[in-house]
mmCIF file of C-alpha atoms in Angstrom:
data_model
loop_
_atom_site.group_PDB
_atom_site.id
_atom_site.type_symbol
_atom_site.label_atom_id
_atom_site.label_comp_id
_atom_site.label_asym_id
_atom_site.label_seq_id
_atom_site.Cartn_x
_atom_site.Cartn_y
_atom_site.Cartn_z
ATOM 1 C CA MET A 161 59.926 78.101 85.207
ATOM 2 C CA ALA A 162 63.415 78.378 83.730
ATOM 3 C CA ARG A 163 66.209 79.183 86.123
ATOM 4 C CA PRO A 164 67.745 82.653 85.692
ATOM 5 C CA ARG A 165 70.993 82.501 83.805
ATOM 6 C CA LYS A 166 74.232 83.393 85.553
ATOM 7 C CA PRO A 167 76.048 86.337 83.991
ATOM 8 C CA LEU A 168 78.537 85.115 81.411
ATOM 9 C CA LEU A 169 82.132 85.074 82.585
ATOM 10 C CA SER A 170 84.226 87.706 80.830
ATOM 11 C CA ARG A 171 87.604 89.384 81.131
ATOM 12 C CA THR A 172 85.873 92.522 82.373
ATOM 13 C CA ARG A 173 84.091 90.683 85.206
ATOM 14 C CA ILE A 174 87.298 88.917 86.222
ATOM 15 C CA VAL A 175 89.282 92.180 86.255
ATOM 16 C CA GLU A 176 86.594 93.947 88.273
ATOM 17 C CA ALA A 177 86.460 91.135 90.840
ATOM 18 C CA ALA A 178 90.256 90.969 91.066
ATOM 19 C CA GLY A 179 90.472 94.750 91.416
ATOM 20 C CA ALA A 180 87.990 94.700 94.279
ATOM 21 C CA LEU A 181 90.063 92.045 96.059
ATOM 22 C CA VAL A 182 93.283 94.002 95.550
ATOM 23 C CA ASP A 183 91.675 97.193 96.854
ATOM 24 C CA ALA A 184 90.250 95.465 99.920
ATOM 25 C CA GLU A 185 93.018 93.034 100.863
ATOM 26 C CA GLY A 186 96.102 93.593 98.721
ATOM 27 C CA LEU A 187 97.832 91.701 95.932
ATOM 28 C CA GLU A 188 98.258 88.475 97.893
ATOM 29 C CA ALA A 189 94.484 88.136 98.261
ATOM 30 C CA VAL A 190 94.087 87.401 94.555
ATOM 31 C CA SER A 191 93.953 83.685 93.795
ATOM 32 C CA THR A 192 92.066 81.489 91.371
ATOM 33 C CA ARG A 193 90.049 80.060 94.240
ATOM 34 C CA ARG A 194 89.053 83.451 95.659
ATOM 35 C CA LEU A 195 88.146 84.852 92.252
ATOM 36 C CA ALA A 196 86.149 81.809 91.233
ATOM 37 C CA ALA A 197 84.173 81.978 94.478
ATOM 38 C CA ALA A 198 83.506 85.689 94.040
ATOM 39 C CA LEU A 199 82.323 85.148 90.479
ATOM 40 C CA GLY A 200 80.333 81.982 91.168
ATOM 41 C CA VAL A 201 82.272 79.865 88.683
ATOM 42 C CA SER A 202 84.743 76.993 88.733
ATOM 43 C CA GLY A 203 88.420 77.823 88.987
ATOM 44 C CA PRO A 204 89.482 76.305 85.647
ATOM 45 C CA SER A 205 87.017 78.502 83.756
ATOM 46 C CA LEU A 206 89.179 81.530 84.580
ATOM 47 C CA TYR A 207 91.977 80.102 82.456
ATOM 48 C CA ASN A 208 89.860 80.544 79.361
ATOM 49 C CA HIS A 209 90.469 84.275 79.810
ATOM 50 C CA PHE A 210 93.756 84.564 81.724
ATOM 51 C CA ARG A 211 96.543 82.001 81.813
ATOM 52 C CA THR A 212 98.024 83.092 85.161
ATOM 53 C CA LYS A 213 97.374 85.186 88.237
ATOM 54 C CA ASP A 214 100.064 87.615 87.075
ATOM 55 C CA LYS A 215 98.154 88.196 83.840
ATOM 56 C CA ILE A 216 95.070 89.063 85.869
ATOM 57 C CA LEU A 217 97.005 91.544 87.994
ATOM 58 C CA GLU A 218 98.513 93.070 84.852
ATOM 59 C CA ALA A 219 94.991 93.600 83.527
ATOM 60 C CA VAL A 220 93.901 95.189 86.811
ATOM 61 C CA ALA A 221 96.882 97.541 86.637
ATOM 62 C CA ASP A 222 96.058 98.473 83.048
ATOM 63 C CA ALA A 223 92.463 99.201 83.989
ATOM 64 C CA VAL A 224 93.767 101.744 86.507
ATOM 65 C CA SER A 225 96.098 103.281 83.892
ATOM 66 C CA ALA A 226 93.129 103.611 81.546
ATOM 67 C CA ARG A 227 91.485 106.002 84.044
ATOM 68 C CA VAL A 228 94.289 108.541 83.719
ATOM 69 C CA ASP A 229 93.276 111.572 81.654
ATOM 70 C CA LEU A 230 95.538 112.137 78.633
ATOM 71 C CA SER A 231 93.446 114.822 76.926
ATOM 72 C CA MET A 232 95.840 117.580 78.034
ATOM 73 C CA PHE A 233 98.381 116.213 75.554
ATOM 74 C CA GLU A 234 96.039 116.428 72.583
ATOM 75 C CA ALA A 235 96.609 119.107 69.967
ATOM 76 C CA PRO A 236 93.813 121.683 70.614
ATOM 77 C CA ALA A 237 94.340 121.908 74.375
ATOM 78 C CA TYR A 238 98.076 121.402 74.302
ATOM 79 C CA ALA A 239 98.985 123.813 71.502
ATOM 80 C CA ALA A 240 96.744 126.797 72.265
ATOM 81 C CA GLU A 241 97.840 129.777 70.154
ATOM 82 C CA GLY A 242 100.648 127.650 68.734
ATOM 83 C CA VAL A 243 102.480 127.386 72.050
ATOM 84 C CA ARG A 244 103.309 123.938 73.408
ATOM 85 C CA ASP A 245 102.420 124.217 77.098
ATOM 86 C CA TRP A 246 104.379 121.144 78.162
ATOM 87 C CA ARG A 247 104.559 122.302 81.784
ATOM 88 C CA GLY A 248 100.810 122.819 82.157
ATOM 89 C CA ALA A 249 100.154 119.483 80.471
ATOM 90 C CA LEU A 250 102.522 117.619 82.810
ATOM 91 C CA HIS A 251 100.964 119.318 85.840
ATOM 92 C CA ALA A 252 97.416 118.346 84.881
ATOM 93 C CA TRP A 253 98.459 114.816 83.927
ATOM 94 C CA ALA A 254 100.368 114.280 87.171
ATOM 95 C CA HIS A 255 97.284 115.151 89.218
ATOM 96 C CA SER A 256 95.050 112.890 87.135
ATOM 97 C CA TYR A 257 97.546 110.027 87.454
ATOM 98 C CA ARG A 258 97.891 110.476 91.211
ATOM 99 C CA ASP A 259 94.109 110.633 91.645
ATOM 100 C CA ALA A 260 93.740 107.308 89.831
ATOM 101 C CA LEU A 261 96.434 105.688 91.960
ATOM 102 C CA SER A 262 95.123 107.152 95.210
ATOM 103 C CA ASP A 263 91.909 105.212 94.692
ATOM 104 C CA HIS A 264 93.849 101.959 94.124
ATOM 105 C CA PRO A 265 97.179 102.160 95.999
ATOM 106 C CA ASN A 266 97.562 98.390 96.378
ATOM 107 C CA ILE A 267 98.096 97.950 92.638
ATOM 108 C CA VAL A 268 101.018 100.420 92.535
ATOM 109 C CA PRO A 269 103.723 97.708 92.864
ATOM 110 C CA VAL A 270 102.454 96.134 89.637
ATOM 111 C CA LEU A 271 102.393 99.484 87.842
ATOM 112 C CA ALA A 272 105.911 100.199 89.078
ATOM 113 C CA ARG A 273 107.257 97.348 86.944
ATOM 114 C CA GLY A 274 106.630 99.469 83.854
ATOM 115 C CA PRO A 275 104.031 99.215 81.077
ATOM 116 C CA GLY A 276 105.376 96.020 79.502
ATOM 117 C CA ARG A 277 102.719 95.060 76.956
ATOM 118 C CA ARG A 278 99.777 96.733 78.712
ATOM 119 C CA PRO A 279 97.853 98.848 76.137
ATOM 120 C CA ALA A 280 96.719 101.663 78.451
ATOM 121 C CA GLY A 281 100.141 101.893 80.054
ATOM 122 C CA LEU A 282 101.797 102.111 76.650
ATOM 123 C CA ARG A 283 99.343 104.794 75.488
ATOM 124 C CA LEU A 284 100.218 106.776 78.597
ATOM 125 C CA ALA A 285 103.967 106.518 77.967
ATOM 126 C CA ASP A 286 103.476 107.335 74.288
ATOM 127 C CA ALA A 287 101.408 110.440 75.066
ATOM 128 C CA VAL A 288 103.971 111.874 77.482
ATOM 129 C CA PHE A 289 106.964 111.188 75.244
ATOM 130 C CA GLY A 290 105.185 112.511 72.176
ATOM 131 C CA ALA A 291 104.132 115.704 73.933
ATOM 132 C CA MET A 292 107.624 116.407 75.256
ATOM 133 C CA THR A 293 109.351 115.885 71.907
ATOM 134 C CA ALA A 294 106.698 117.994 70.154
ATOM 135 C CA ALA A 295 107.459 120.781 72.651
ATOM 136 C CA GLY A 296 111.121 120.712 71.677
ATOM 137 C CA TRP A 297 112.677 118.449 74.282
ATOM 138 C CA PRO A 298 115.415 116.192 72.861
ATOM 139 C CA PRO A 299 114.224 112.557 72.720
ATOM 140 C CA ALA A 300 116.693 111.377 75.377
ATOM 141 C CA GLN A 301 115.560 114.071 77.784
ATOM 142 C CA ALA A 302 111.902 113.408 76.991
ATOM 143 C CA THR A 303 112.477 109.786 78.007
ATOM 144 C CA ARG A 304 114.036 110.904 81.298
ATOM 145 C CA ILE A 305 111.134 113.258 81.976
ATOM 146 C CA GLY A 306 108.633 110.435 81.515
ATOM 147 C CA ALA A 307 110.667 108.272 83.878
ATOM 148 C CA LEU A 308 111.116 110.856 86.613
ATOM 149 C CA MET A 309 107.442 111.808 86.535
ATOM 150 C CA ARG A 310 106.514 108.136 87.014
ATOM 151 C CA TYR A 311 108.966 107.808 89.910
ATOM 152 C CA PHE A 312 107.506 110.858 91.611
ATOM 153 C CA ILE A 313 103.832 110.030 91.043
ATOM 154 C CA LEU A 314 104.066 106.328 91.886
ATOM 155 C CA GLY A 315 106.139 107.080 94.971
ATOM 156 C CA SER A 316 103.547 109.555 96.214
ATOM 157 C CA ALA A 317 100.834 106.903 95.902
ATOM 158 C CA VAL A 318 102.609 104.090 97.767
ATOM 159 C CA ALA A 319 101.790 105.360 101.243
ATOM 160 C CA SER A 320 100.672 108.396 103.214
ATOM 161 C CA PHE A 321 103.367 110.378 105.020
ATOM 162 C CA ALA A 322 100.797 111.857 107.400
ATOM 163 C CA ARG A 323 99.317 108.479 108.360
ATOM 164 C CA GLY A 324 102.784 107.309 109.339
ATOM 165 C CA PHE A 325 102.441 109.178 112.629
ATOM 166 C CA VAL A 326 100.151 107.982 115.417
ATOM 167 C CA ASP A 327 97.398 110.088 116.918
ATOM 168 C CA ASP A 328 98.962 110.050 120.384
ATOM 169 C CA GLU A 329 100.775 113.070 121.761
ATOM 170 C CA ALA A 330 102.587 110.910 124.321
ATOM 171 C CA ALA A 331 104.327 108.986 121.548
ATOM 172 C CA TYR A 332 106.513 111.976 120.715
ATOM 173 C CA ASP A 333 108.265 112.939 123.936
ATOM 174 C CA PRO A 334 109.966 116.345 123.457
ATOM 175 C CA ALA A 335 112.971 115.015 125.352
ATOM 176 C CA ASP A 336 113.520 112.503 122.562
ATOM 177 C CA TYR A 337 111.978 114.330 119.581
ATOM 178 C CA PRO A 338 112.182 118.087 120.229
ATOM 179 C CA HIS A 339 110.832 118.997 116.787
ATOM 180 C CA LEU A 340 107.879 116.603 116.618
ATOM 181 C CA GLY A 341 105.596 118.271 119.139
ATOM 182 C CA GLN A 342 102.762 118.522 116.584
ATOM 183 C CA ALA A 343 103.368 115.215 114.810
ATOM 184 C CA HIS A 344 100.387 113.555 116.491
ATOM 185 C CA LEU A 345 98.110 115.966 114.594
ATOM 186 C CA LEU A 346 99.292 114.880 111.157
ATOM 187 C CA ALA A 347 97.080 111.807 110.885
ATOM 188 C CA GLU A 348 93.862 113.812 111.155
ATOM 189 C CA ARG A 349 95.170 116.220 108.505
ATOM 190 C CA GLN A 350 96.282 113.451 106.175
ATOM 191 C CA ARG A 351 94.577 114.734 103.020
ATOM 192 C CA GLU A 352 95.813 118.304 103.482
ATOM 193 C CA VAL A 353 99.385 117.234 104.280
ATOM 194 C CA ASP A 354 99.746 114.650 101.524
ATOM 195 C CA GLN A 355 98.136 116.754 98.806
ATOM 196 C CA GLY A 356 100.216 119.757 99.857
ATOM 197 C CA ALA A 357 103.397 117.689 99.757
ATOM 198 C CA PHE A 358 102.548 116.401 96.291
ATOM 199 C CA GLU A 359 101.870 119.871 94.928
ATOM 200 C CA THR A 360 105.039 121.269 96.535
ATOM 201 C CA GLY A 361 107.160 118.524 95.019
ATOM 202 C CA LEU A 362 105.473 118.743 91.614
ATOM 203 C CA THR A 363 105.979 122.506 91.450
ATOM 204 C CA ALA A 364 109.645 122.162 92.397
ATOM 205 C CA LEU A 365 110.129 119.430 89.802
ATOM 206 C CA LEU A 366 108.490 121.447 87.024
ATOM 207 C CA ASP A 367 110.387 124.600 88.024
ATOM 208 C CA GLY A 368 113.632 122.675 87.633
ATOM 209 C CA LEU A 369 112.596 121.287 84.262
ATOM 210 C CA ALA A 370 111.636 124.775 83.081
ATOM 211 C CA LEU A 371 115.163 126.001 83.836
ATOM 212 C CA GLN A 372 116.635 123.084 81.881
ATOM 213 C CA TYR A 373 114.253 123.744 78.998
ATOM 214 C CA GLU A 374 115.229 127.396 78.704
ATOM 215 C CA ALA A 375 118.916 126.526 78.900
ATOM 216 C CA ALA A 376 118.533 123.931 76.166
ATOM 217 C CA ARG A 377 116.768 126.416 73.900
ATOM 218 C CA ARG A 378 119.624 128.887 74.294
ATOM 219 C CA GLU A 379 122.233 126.362 73.202
ATOM 220 C CA PRO A 380 123.433 126.731 69.607
ATOM 221 C CA VAL A 381 122.058 124.134 67.225
#
């Protein structure tokens, strides 16, 4: 009886295995040896698909970027009744982006370097910039909006504010921290606190941009 064939090695399998390692153990866990063992292949065979570990991590990062919904920037949804709803589009996109990163927070440092040559990352940047300029933002300001949204979203995904406090009332002595009497409860309310903080910050950011947008439209051409 013929032995069952091993699945062929592919870029997709390598990226999936590397992504699982990053999710479970962080960026430092990814190595040729660990990946080869996980995939049941020899280490050198990985180099037929990726020249370096950094290239693998770049591909993992781009796979996460590819999960971000960009449909809100497309013409039918974005230009309902001829009105460019740039604010609504940014709001929906920010939540989709944060959701993708929340599932894979360990890859955020790679994403924070910028899109470089990554196709999905470049499509993301292109969609945001294109939508803002189509809505009437000057190109320079559209670039800044794309940057500040990335700063805000990536920063929110790096760590949990709520989980930064321990679940121990004794750790926050009122004599030392008179305003942290309820801080020990934050950890168990992590999802509520962090999502609420993100929405509060996003609303404030978009409110500020809306004021700038209206002021810019009132300026003489």
